[in-house]
XYZ file of C-alpha atoms in Angstrom:
783
model
C 69.651 383.022 141.588
C 71.998 384.123 138.839
C 75.688 384.833 139.266
C 78.147 386.275 136.771
C 81.521 387.430 137.999
C 83.822 387.097 134.984
C 83.924 390.521 133.371
C 86.605 391.825 131.011
C 88.575 393.484 133.815
C 88.949 390.302 135.856
C 91.929 387.997 135.547
C 89.897 384.822 136.019
C 86.557 383.335 135.059
C 84.236 381.358 137.303
C 85.293 378.261 135.343
C 88.973 378.974 136.126
C 88.165 379.355 139.807
C 86.121 376.149 140.075
C 88.715 374.154 138.126
C 91.231 374.737 140.905
C 88.908 373.631 143.714
C 88.685 370.013 144.802
C 85.583 368.058 145.809
C 87.614 366.197 148.449
C 90.492 368.353 149.671
C 90.038 371.965 150.922
C 92.419 374.569 149.514
C 93.375 377.769 151.405
C 92.125 380.987 149.846
C 95.670 382.390 149.792
C 96.825 379.378 147.780
C 93.951 379.834 145.330
C 94.848 383.510 144.889
C 98.458 382.520 144.188
C 97.408 379.918 141.608
C 95.221 382.508 139.855
C 98.125 385.020 140.033
C 96.120 387.625 141.949
C 98.540 390.026 143.621
C 96.871 393.427 144.168
C 94.054 394.215 146.602
C 91.461 394.932 143.875
C 91.888 391.474 142.330
C 91.697 389.790 145.730
C 88.537 391.743 146.550
C 86.993 390.481 143.317
C 87.952 386.956 144.332
C 86.158 387.414 147.669
C 83.093 388.705 145.839
C 83.107 385.701 143.521
C 83.581 383.232 146.376
C 80.645 384.752 148.290
C 78.371 384.457 145.277
C 79.398 380.877 144.509
C 78.900 379.968 148.155
C 75.320 381.305 148.022
C 74.715 379.252 144.897
C 75.873 376.140 146.731
C 78.839 375.549 144.426
C 81.454 375.744 147.173
C 81.743 375.829 150.948
C 84.140 377.619 153.294
C 85.865 375.633 156.032
C 86.735 376.984 159.484
C 90.434 377.286 158.591
C 89.581 379.488 155.573
C 89.803 376.467 153.300
C 87.651 376.290 150.175
C 86.054 373.096 148.928
C 83.849 372.538 145.908
C 80.402 371.055 146.560
C 78.772 368.457 144.348
C 75.627 369.917 142.781
C 74.014 367.037 140.946
C 71.123 369.215 139.759
C 73.384 371.718 137.935
C 74.497 370.757 134.424
C 77.530 372.116 132.575
C 76.514 373.317 129.103
C 77.194 375.752 126.276
C 74.501 378.218 125.238
C 73.409 378.214 121.589
C 70.892 380.800 120.426
C 69.159 381.377 117.109
C 68.288 384.631 115.367
C 64.618 383.949 116.159
C 65.224 384.091 119.900
C 65.282 380.363 120.676
C 68.080 379.354 123.051
C 69.272 375.882 124.022
C 71.882 374.711 126.509
C 74.053 372.090 124.779
C 75.194 369.705 127.487
C 78.811 368.595 127.731
C 77.757 365.103 128.807
C 75.849 364.526 125.557
C 72.402 364.568 127.198
C 69.299 366.183 125.734
C 69.550 369.862 124.835
C 67.727 372.070 127.349
C 65.414 374.807 126.120
C 66.016 378.141 127.870
C 63.277 380.744 127.729
C 64.381 384.369 127.430
C 63.438 385.232 131.035
C 65.576 382.295 132.228
C 68.745 383.361 130.395
C 69.829 385.616 133.268
C 71.949 387.772 130.927
C 73.773 384.817 129.352
C 74.730 385.246 125.685
C 75.195 382.910 122.775
C 78.412 380.908 123.170
C 78.681 381.286 126.966
C 79.491 378.310 129.172
C 76.816 378.051 131.848
C 75.447 375.955 134.681
C 71.804 375.076 134.074
C 69.106 373.698 136.358
C 66.311 371.709 134.697
C 62.895 373.084 135.688
C 60.713 370.867 133.515
C 61.474 367.395 132.257
C 61.215 366.682 128.559
C 58.680 364.452 126.874
C 58.614 362.376 123.745
C 58.401 365.416 121.476
C 59.412 368.146 123.862
C 62.851 369.204 125.040
C 63.468 369.645 128.764
C 63.357 373.240 129.972
C 65.665 374.983 132.404
C 67.262 378.178 133.582
C 70.805 379.531 133.722
C 72.059 379.576 137.305
C 75.644 380.664 136.757
C 77.733 381.898 133.841
C 80.987 379.984 134.002
C 82.796 381.673 131.143
C 81.908 384.352 128.634
C 82.266 383.440 124.983
C 82.247 387.036 123.715
C 84.745 389.694 124.697
C 84.417 391.791 121.531
C 82.042 391.793 118.582
C 81.190 393.429 115.281
C 78.368 395.937 115.424
C 76.776 399.010 113.916
C 76.354 402.146 115.976
C 72.746 403.255 116.358
C 70.952 406.030 118.199
C 68.054 404.819 120.319
C 66.173 407.735 121.847
C 68.789 409.635 123.849
C 71.545 406.994 123.941
C 74.078 405.396 121.605
C 74.137 401.608 121.340
C 76.031 398.966 119.417
C 73.700 396.587 117.550
C 75.607 393.293 117.003
C 75.809 392.067 113.419
C 75.497 388.510 114.725
C 71.733 388.181 115.119
C 72.227 385.354 117.624
C 73.410 387.985 120.107
C 70.057 388.940 121.560
C 71.257 392.154 123.179
C 72.601 395.660 122.598
C 75.583 397.395 124.216
C 75.543 400.941 125.543
C 78.293 403.165 124.125
C 79.825 406.434 125.346
C 79.090 409.758 123.633
C 82.298 409.696 121.568
C 80.903 406.741 119.586
C 78.694 409.246 117.734
C 81.429 409.718 115.126
C 80.829 406.119 114.023
C 77.145 406.561 113.216
C 76.641 405.460 109.580
C 75.729 408.098 107.036
C 73.133 407.633 104.324
C 75.630 406.626 101.654
C 77.686 404.005 103.511
C 77.465 401.269 106.082
C 79.831 401.596 109.006
C 81.062 398.562 110.926
C 82.998 398.780 114.164
C 84.658 396.447 116.612
C 83.152 396.893 120.071
C 84.934 395.658 123.174
C 82.841 394.767 126.200
C 83.634 396.825 129.309
C 80.826 395.467 131.482
C 78.490 392.559 130.987
C 74.815 393.072 131.897
C 73.939 392.495 135.528
C 70.592 392.940 137.298
C 68.886 395.985 135.735
C 72.110 397.380 134.267
C 72.746 396.961 130.527
C 76.006 395.851 128.957
C 78.537 398.604 128.278
C 81.350 398.797 125.767
C 83.446 401.089 123.622
C 84.411 401.266 119.966
C 87.871 399.789 119.558
C 88.217 400.608 115.847
C 86.212 401.022 112.645
C 86.500 398.340 109.975
C 86.267 399.047 106.228
C 83.882 397.001 104.116
C 85.318 397.448 100.634
C 89.079 397.515 101.102
C 89.989 394.194 99.518
C 90.547 390.568 100.602
C 92.926 391.443 103.467
C 90.326 393.757 105.024
C 87.658 391.058 104.612
C 89.863 388.557 106.439
C 90.458 391.033 109.250
C 86.726 391.651 109.561
C 85.937 387.937 109.792
C 88.726 387.269 112.284
C 87.353 390.072 114.440
C 83.851 388.622 114.196
C 85.188 385.260 115.394
C 87.242 386.864 118.172
C 90.449 385.414 116.714
C 92.164 388.606 115.548
C 94.296 389.121 118.648
C 97.112 386.553 118.713
C 99.758 387.040 121.426
C 103.408 386.725 120.421
C 105.206 383.486 121.197
C 107.518 383.336 124.241
C 111.208 383.204 123.592
C 112.811 379.816 123.447
C 115.047 377.691 121.292
C 113.918 374.715 119.219
C 115.104 371.360 120.580
C 116.802 368.793 118.374
C 115.301 365.288 118.689
C 117.566 362.620 120.165
C 119.137 360.334 117.561
C 119.270 357.279 119.846
C 116.504 354.719 119.388
C 115.407 355.853 115.939
C 114.732 353.468 113.042
C 116.660 354.409 109.902
C 114.191 354.561 106.993
C 116.195 356.912 104.797
C 116.418 354.339 102.000
C 112.646 354.156 101.758
C 111.214 356.214 98.824
C 108.548 358.071 100.782
C 106.289 360.671 99.122
C 105.194 364.144 100.204
C 101.539 364.751 99.339
C 100.080 368.229 99.759
C 97.521 370.283 97.863
C 98.311 373.470 99.769
C 100.166 376.012 97.693
C 100.930 378.691 100.253
C 104.508 378.723 101.513
C 103.237 379.308 105.072
C 100.977 376.214 105.020
C 101.563 373.719 107.879
C 103.817 370.700 107.212
C 102.069 367.387 106.528
C 103.127 363.724 106.891
C 105.050 361.714 104.300
C 103.860 358.273 103.168
C 105.238 355.105 101.607
C 103.198 352.070 100.547
C 103.896 348.592 99.186
C 101.550 345.885 97.931
C 101.508 342.949 100.376
C 99.437 339.732 100.599
C 96.564 341.127 98.541
C 96.495 344.274 100.646
C 99.015 347.003 101.523
C 101.786 347.825 103.942
C 101.712 351.548 104.655
C 104.285 353.674 106.457
C 103.036 357.046 107.618
C 105.718 359.482 108.803
C 104.411 362.433 110.830
C 106.518 365.522 111.593
C 107.575 364.961 115.212
C 106.491 368.323 116.624
C 106.342 367.070 120.222
C 110.114 366.505 120.282
C 110.862 370.169 119.538
C 110.013 371.680 122.954
C 109.430 370.683 126.565
C 106.044 369.598 127.863
C 104.496 372.162 130.214
C 106.950 374.979 129.466
C 105.890 378.485 128.432
C 105.867 377.606 124.726
C 103.670 374.576 125.368
C 101.177 376.714 127.335
C 101.172 379.320 124.538
C 100.384 376.607 121.981
C 97.494 375.361 124.140
C 95.900 378.793 124.019
C 96.544 379.113 120.276
C 94.925 375.678 119.770
C 94.493 375.654 115.966
C 96.165 376.567 112.699
C 93.712 378.722 110.743
C 93.460 378.695 106.960
C 92.231 382.045 105.681
C 92.373 381.004 102.046
C 95.221 383.083 100.707
C 96.877 383.277 104.116
C 97.615 380.912 107.005
C 97.632 381.798 110.687
C 99.836 378.916 111.854
C 99.696 377.071 115.152
C 103.463 376.616 115.414
C 106.196 379.226 115.532
C 108.179 379.802 112.300
C 111.239 378.160 113.866
C 109.389 374.963 114.814
C 107.618 374.850 111.447
C 110.936 375.116 109.608
C 112.521 372.416 111.773
C 109.604 369.996 111.292
C 108.915 370.459 107.585
C 110.024 367.507 105.438
C 112.024 368.330 102.303
C 112.806 366.265 99.244
C 116.215 364.581 99.482
C 116.884 365.733 103.067
C 116.969 363.545 106.181
C 114.382 364.430 108.841
C 113.277 363.047 112.187
C 109.749 361.643 112.230
C 107.170 359.843 114.327
C 106.205 356.795 112.249
C 103.535 354.123 112.228
C 103.691 351.041 110.025
C 100.227 349.721 109.157
C 99.349 346.368 107.567
C 96.022 346.655 105.742
C 94.181 343.764 104.119
C 92.123 343.949 100.910
C 88.989 344.798 102.908
C 90.633 347.751 104.634
C 91.060 346.076 108.041
C 94.109 346.946 110.145
C 95.800 343.606 110.764
C 99.014 344.849 112.389
C 100.838 348.049 113.296
C 103.980 349.367 114.918
C 104.769 352.866 116.219
C 108.383 354.037 116.177
C 110.720 357.018 116.146
C 112.440 357.215 112.785
C 114.651 359.082 110.367
C 113.362 359.453 106.800
C 114.414 361.012 103.521
C 111.449 361.788 101.201
C 112.234 361.413 97.516
C 109.619 363.591 95.801
C 106.560 365.764 96.352
C 103.169 365.065 94.779
C 101.151 368.146 93.800
C 97.708 368.898 92.374
C 99.249 369.593 88.954
C 100.846 366.137 88.827
C 97.678 364.310 89.904
C 95.675 366.214 87.286
C 98.167 365.116 84.610
C 97.971 361.545 85.887
C 94.149 361.587 85.784
C 94.165 362.900 82.196
C 96.761 360.395 80.986
C 95.353 357.503 78.968
C 95.784 354.147 80.768
C 97.796 352.477 77.993
C 99.788 355.529 76.971
C 103.565 354.991 76.832
C 104.430 358.655 76.757
C 104.882 360.510 80.023
C 103.567 364.086 80.248
C 106.088 366.716 81.276
C 104.311 367.228 84.622
C 104.905 363.551 85.517
C 108.538 363.165 84.498
C 109.849 364.136 87.942
C 107.757 361.377 89.583
C 107.873 358.679 86.872
C 109.761 356.312 89.186
C 106.932 356.570 91.729
C 103.903 356.133 89.442
C 103.562 352.492 90.507
C 103.629 353.471 94.181
C 100.950 356.102 93.507
C 98.656 353.463 92.035
C 99.214 351.273 95.101
C 98.468 354.314 97.261
C 95.146 354.818 95.455
C 94.323 351.146 96.009
C 95.171 351.404 99.701
C 92.998 354.543 100.126
C 90.084 352.851 98.313
C 90.307 349.810 100.608
C 90.280 352.005 103.714
C 87.282 354.017 102.474
C 85.398 350.792 101.680
C 86.077 349.556 105.219
C 84.839 352.835 106.734
C 81.628 352.639 104.724
C 81.078 349.040 105.796
C 81.296 350.125 109.440
C 78.730 352.917 109.082
C 80.659 355.969 107.868
C 78.810 358.306 105.520
C 80.661 359.412 102.366
C 79.543 362.735 100.834
C 80.839 364.617 97.815
C 80.603 368.213 99.057
C 83.863 369.750 97.932
C 84.041 373.548 98.022
C 83.848 375.418 94.711
C 87.168 375.708 92.886
C 87.545 379.484 93.193
C 91.023 380.999 93.114
C 89.988 383.486 95.818
C 89.523 380.570 98.247
C 93.217 379.726 98.045
C 94.069 376.678 100.169
C 90.455 376.335 101.330
C 89.684 374.762 97.941
C 91.273 371.496 99.007
C 90.245 368.723 101.370
C 91.178 368.924 105.042
C 93.740 366.085 105.268
C 93.029 365.528 108.972
C 89.327 364.913 108.232
C 88.286 366.837 111.349
C 86.112 369.479 109.701
C 82.990 367.327 109.604
C 81.524 364.000 110.640
C 81.171 362.484 107.189
C 83.899 360.970 105.011
C 84.856 362.904 101.889
C 84.565 361.028 98.611
C 88.130 360.580 97.343
C 89.238 363.075 94.706
C 92.261 361.608 92.918
C 93.368 365.033 91.733
C 93.625 366.355 95.315
C 96.649 365.045 97.297
C 95.027 366.093 100.599
C 92.007 363.953 99.715
C 94.263 360.910 99.182
C 95.902 361.520 102.568
C 92.590 361.653 104.464
C 91.786 357.922 104.776
C 95.460 357.121 105.469
C 95.574 359.537 108.402
C 92.268 358.288 109.763
C 93.636 354.718 109.692
C 96.688 355.844 111.680
C 94.383 357.601 114.167
C 92.309 354.418 114.588
C 95.460 352.372 115.196
C 96.657 354.702 117.942
C 93.169 354.838 119.461
C 93.189 351.057 119.886
C 96.836 350.966 120.984
C 96.550 353.581 123.727
C 93.246 352.066 124.929
C 94.910 348.645 125.273
C 97.749 350.222 127.291
C 95.329 352.387 129.340
C 97.049 355.566 128.219
C 95.268 358.927 128.319
C 94.454 360.718 125.080
C 92.216 363.168 123.275
C 89.892 361.207 121.036
C 87.617 362.351 118.229
C 83.976 361.427 118.750
C 80.805 362.082 116.768
C 77.242 362.176 117.978
C 74.511 360.227 116.238
C 72.808 361.961 113.282
C 69.781 364.083 114.185
C 66.771 361.839 113.605
C 64.415 364.723 112.823
C 66.703 366.008 110.058
C 67.115 362.514 108.592
C 63.341 362.183 108.494
C 62.938 365.510 106.689
C 65.581 364.536 104.116
C 63.838 361.202 103.620
C 60.503 362.941 103.047
C 62.149 365.143 100.439
C 63.597 362.086 98.686
C 60.175 360.431 98.598
C 58.627 363.630 97.220
C 61.239 363.527 94.433
C 60.061 360.002 93.542
C 63.301 358.383 94.653
C 63.013 354.671 95.531
C 62.937 355.036 99.310
C 60.470 353.321 101.613
C 59.593 354.811 104.991
C 58.245 352.606 107.759
C 56.556 353.585 110.983
C 59.400 352.425 113.201
C 61.745 355.303 112.491
C 63.918 357.193 110.034
C 66.204 355.540 107.485
C 69.901 355.559 108.240
C 72.211 358.056 106.596
C 73.796 355.126 104.712
C 70.438 354.154 103.223
C 69.847 357.718 102.096
C 73.274 357.914 100.433
C 72.546 354.727 98.478
C 69.284 356.207 97.200
C 70.921 359.540 96.300
C 73.716 357.921 94.252
C 71.858 357.849 90.929
C 69.827 361.028 91.409
C 70.329 364.261 89.463
C 69.660 366.064 92.734
C 72.443 364.200 94.555
C 74.423 367.274 95.585
C 71.529 369.255 97.057
C 70.218 366.143 98.821
C 73.651 365.427 100.296
C 73.811 369.052 101.399
C 70.548 368.588 103.299
C 71.872 365.353 104.794
C 75.061 367.076 105.983
C 72.974 369.228 108.324
C 72.143 366.091 110.324
C 75.834 365.286 110.791
C 77.423 367.542 113.391
C 81.186 368.074 113.220
C 83.290 365.833 115.512
C 84.213 366.900 119.026
C 87.372 366.207 120.992
C 86.908 364.120 124.119
C 89.344 363.534 126.957
C 90.107 359.837 127.461
C 91.595 359.510 130.948
C 92.081 355.843 131.798
C 93.450 354.339 135.041
C 96.850 352.675 134.646
C 95.813 349.228 135.931
C 97.705 347.336 133.185
C 95.077 344.615 132.909
C 94.438 342.858 129.646
C 91.188 344.266 128.251
C 89.639 343.404 124.908
C 89.262 346.608 122.902
C 87.101 346.258 119.836
C 87.752 348.605 116.938
C 84.080 349.591 116.794
C 84.134 350.566 120.493
C 87.319 352.629 120.379
C 87.191 356.178 118.969
C 90.127 357.373 116.854
C 92.820 359.400 118.606
C 94.315 361.884 116.095
C 98.064 362.530 116.205
C 99.458 362.749 112.648
C 98.907 366.489 112.063
C 100.328 368.146 115.169
C 100.992 371.253 113.059
C 97.206 371.719 112.676
C 95.810 371.369 116.197
C 97.015 371.176 119.782
C 94.805 368.131 120.391
C 96.974 366.181 117.944
C 100.118 367.667 119.478
C 99.035 366.499 122.958
C 98.502 362.981 121.615
C 101.963 363.082 120.041
C 103.388 363.935 123.473
C 101.800 360.758 124.850
C 103.170 358.614 121.995
C 106.600 360.131 122.561
C 106.376 359.389 126.306
C 105.517 355.765 125.544
C 108.391 355.277 123.082
C 110.970 357.227 125.130
C 110.041 356.602 128.766
C 107.913 353.432 128.776
C 109.484 350.395 130.479
C 109.859 347.622 127.935
C 111.063 345.075 130.520
C 110.336 344.490 134.218
C 113.952 344.951 135.389
C 117.475 345.391 134.068
C 118.192 341.662 134.415
C 115.645 340.906 131.705
C 117.563 340.834 128.417
C 114.716 340.939 125.934
C 112.705 344.134 125.795
C 109.042 344.356 124.823
C 108.332 346.473 121.745
C 105.829 348.934 123.239
C 104.896 350.313 119.821
C 103.805 346.957 118.407
C 100.228 345.767 118.299
C 99.436 343.225 121.025
C 102.188 344.333 123.414
C 99.580 345.002 126.151
C 98.899 341.252 126.384
C 102.495 340.641 127.469
C 102.786 343.639 129.791
C 102.796 342.420 133.424
C 104.611 345.348 135.102
C 104.215 349.080 135.641
C 104.745 350.929 132.385
C 105.863 354.216 134.004
C 107.241 355.444 137.300
C 104.916 357.430 139.547
C 106.448 360.747 138.484
C 106.273 359.830 134.808
C 102.654 358.745 135.105
C 101.701 361.982 136.861
C 103.378 363.967 134.076
C 101.586 361.873 131.484
C 98.117 362.384 132.944
C 98.708 366.146 133.152
C 98.728 366.288 129.348
C 94.996 365.539 129.111
C 92.196 367.081 131.177
C 88.528 367.817 130.568
C 88.859 371.573 130.992
C 91.577 371.786 128.361
C 89.491 369.730 125.927
C 86.519 372.067 126.456
C 88.734 374.981 125.444
C 90.005 373.107 122.384
C 86.442 372.338 121.295
C 85.410 375.953 121.779
C 88.301 377.188 119.623
C 87.597 374.500 117.021
C 83.967 375.619 116.691
C 85.051 379.230 116.198
C 87.615 378.288 113.536
C 85.088 376.190 111.589
C 82.512 378.990 111.752
C 85.154 381.465 110.608
C 86.019 379.326 107.583
C 82.333 378.932 106.689
C 81.944 382.715 106.891
C 85.015 383.202 104.694
C 83.603 380.862 102.040
C 80.273 382.708 102.162
C 81.959 386.107 101.883
C 84.120 385.047 98.924
C 81.005 383.714 97.212
C 79.093 386.920 97.973
C 81.940 389.012 96.551
C 81.791 386.906 93.397
C 78.066 387.683 93.136
C 78.419 391.465 93.418
C 79.147 391.931 89.671
C 76.055 389.840 88.875
C 73.548 392.315 90.318
C 70.887 392.914 87.668
C 71.994 389.923 85.604
C 70.153 386.688 84.873
C 71.538 383.280 85.806
C 70.549 379.628 85.970
C 70.537 377.866 89.302
C 69.234 374.896 91.219
C 66.911 374.984 94.236
C 68.984 374.000 97.277
C 66.445 374.498 100.058
C 62.745 375.250 100.549
C 61.120 377.051 103.483
C 57.749 378.614 104.153
C 59.191 382.069 103.432
C 60.779 381.153 100.073
C 63.465 378.968 98.557
C 67.238 379.069 98.204
C 69.026 378.745 94.872
C 72.647 377.845 94.114
C 73.861 379.947 91.196
C 76.811 379.325 88.869
C 80.072 377.460 89.341
C 80.779 379.389 92.551
C 77.637 377.791 94.078
C 76.716 381.071 95.691
C 73.356 380.683 97.411
C 70.620 383.308 97.318
C 67.033 383.551 98.524
C 63.926 383.932 96.409
C 61.492 385.349 98.951
C 57.906 384.193 98.625
C 56.729 387.803 98.469
C 58.529 388.158 95.124
C 56.500 385.308 93.594
C 53.721 387.601 92.412
C 52.212 385.280 89.818
C 50.187 383.257 92.332
C 49.412 382.476 95.961
C 51.957 379.848 97.080
C 51.403 377.237 99.764
C 54.258 375.620 101.667
C 53.709 371.875 101.892
C 56.000 370.746 104.645
C 55.592 367.003 104.085
C 56.835 367.292 100.498
C 59.163 370.210 101.264
C 57.881 372.269 98.348
C 56.033 375.464 97.421
C 52.940 374.989 95.234
C 50.956 377.676 93.428
C 47.281 377.508 94.322
C 46.028 378.475 90.892
C 48.703 377.608 88.351
C 49.985 374.578 90.359
C 53.557 375.615 89.662
C 55.927 373.755 92.001
C 59.285 374.798 93.462
C 61.098 371.929 95.149
C 64.601 370.763 95.987
C 66.807 370.186 92.939
C 64.637 372.093 90.440
C 66.448 374.164 87.826
C 65.270 377.775 87.822
C 66.172 381.001 86.056
C 66.756 383.865 88.461
C 67.904 387.459 88.502
C 70.327 388.761 91.149
C 68.626 391.721 92.853
C 70.840 392.588 95.818
C 74.041 391.401 97.499
C 74.711 392.175 101.173
C 78.317 391.053 101.698
C 78.287 391.994 105.365
C 75.491 389.564 106.231
C 76.184 387.126 103.367
C 72.665 387.631 102.050
C 71.808 387.522 98.348
C 68.326 388.383 97.111
C 67.056 386.753 93.932
C 63.877 386.840 91.920
C 62.544 384.183 89.572
C 62.358 384.770 85.832
C 59.184 382.755 85.130
C 59.194 380.133 82.403
C 56.564 380.515 79.646
C 53.335 378.690 80.461
C 50.072 377.947 78.720
C 48.608 381.021 80.354
C 51.022 383.188 78.359
C 49.144 382.200 75.219
C 45.735 383.296 76.510
C 44.198 386.575 75.513
C 45.214 389.645 77.410
C 41.699 389.847 78.860
C 41.919 386.308 80.179
C 45.362 387.045 81.590
C 44.059 390.060 83.432
C 41.157 388.043 84.797
C 43.463 385.211 85.843
C 46.106 387.264 87.532
C 44.552 390.527 88.594
C 46.491 392.932 90.708
C 45.806 391.456 94.129
C 48.730 391.055 96.543
C 50.099 387.551 96.899
C 50.860 385.697 100.113
C 51.887 382.308 101.412
C 49.894 379.834 103.437
C 50.982 376.683 105.234
C 49.647 373.262 104.411
C 50.600 369.706 105.373
C 48.683 368.135 102.491
């Protein structure tokens, strides 16, 4: 049985409803309606309809006193639906279990991106995924979409541009004005009025047309609409709080530095840093803007920020997480005193964290470090006595910069020694990408570690921020505090195996045994000296999914547990201007430093430093009052983290689409021109080529290779001509011609300009006999 009650006209989703029901304590229906803010009769009738359906599904039960209680359904799994353009759909489980294959007749009208409850109907085997069916749609992931209006027989429909949306939406007659003419492609935003149910199709209406060739601003609007992130409610009214001055450590005499590669004035504020050489290692102070002190936890502004979830970089424009007033109050400025949330880290020469202390502080940064200055520093000769003009403003801090580089190198070396994968996959340096050209300082965009670029201040910040996140992860685990951690799944074994096969086919020194795939670290070592390093690392990146947030809700038993660094995931908190997950963790740090009890009673004179490493070993009393602990645990919950992960996925996909669109725009003037590129991927239907400094990727379809019949050899990941034995494989340099650019779908068609071969020197008769005019095709082979 399939149930789907959350349509665009309803004020709640099934997920919202179930979140407010308890497994143990019944809740009156009237109370539930009040919580969901349902006041009129129509909304309450919809609630009754939803409750009846969920009761039939066995998800809840009604008590005699009209109380509602959630039932435990062990055979129903919470998951997110992920579909492909080829019609394959999988339910990605929230508990990290095996993905469940969903056949089309078992989707029950669920769409790509929906949260669903799935029942497994067939267990998986060694090489087969488990199969199942959607039993209930908890929450719709699509409320509007980009589409083209088409006429199908006697009706108008919207055909989604996203080919993972395996559906069409019926439109009213007035949508006829948006039918594309022969000379132009028309794109529209369609809002869903009714999701499909039973035999009834989905219905929607055209909200607005969107231009395709109206400049960068129009492109950004189109991509935001595609991601469903174009509608951003205004912030509630409220004043910005001033942090309390009591209990702060005065660090204004410390010459801290402001590192940032971002050049937009609306870019989010980043932490300041100061470092000193110490005992063969480093002592690092990291000062984060204390966003959590600027408003009250749980108030209307806090709830608005939860829904906003992320700051979004659109290249030449930022859509910030924070309000302008909070951003202005939190931004550090050279020579001005500012309140901060600080951690002091002691780091040995091997990159281990040997000690730390969290504190509230006041700082006064002395100077900013920009891309221009780091470029000048990189180009300066080591023994040169002259100082370039770009470095004169920071000449007093050049020694500290060198220590900072050393500290970052030590931390990266430690991460590699503990299994982190370092890849050099920086985006192309295109002016049109704006602030997307630079590294993400929080390091949350992907699972791997970026190779340090000493001309990019954000890249230098990355390992420092990750070290601070690791320190807080261990500290809050030792104190049994809740938090939102950053976790990464294991690399996909099948992808690692395919990359390894490609490396072997390229004659790289890699040995494969029968026990399993090589580790990602082993592959990186082999790639290091290869000319094909970039394209191989690109293939490897596909095995490394981006990190997810995870709610860490620990009981406050105050026992002394041993928390190993390798067992404790990092808990990010330094960049609260970038994501609400980090802001929530800052709220917990602030609660510890402001409200935590550092002594068992007022008669105890000495107070325990709750921000210092090892304090949990001395803690023998309750850290918080009951009310404080209840407030603390309300900051983190699984439902909220699911929403944060959903928004994070959409933002990352949006930024990937923006990069692809900028690259496609750069390729438009190249239509009809020849270029040199490198093969970046091989499939049975053709191969992909990266062209030029912009690294725009196009497809050479196998049907355009009309000089021979090409076989796809999957074990070597290459195409091989049957007659001329010409080979196309990963990393090969090829000459191509740009045939067509479809900016809307980010598709670029290429054709190969063949290199001269011995056959070109044969007689024309022999050429004719060798080639003929027969049509060419592709066959599959595992030889």
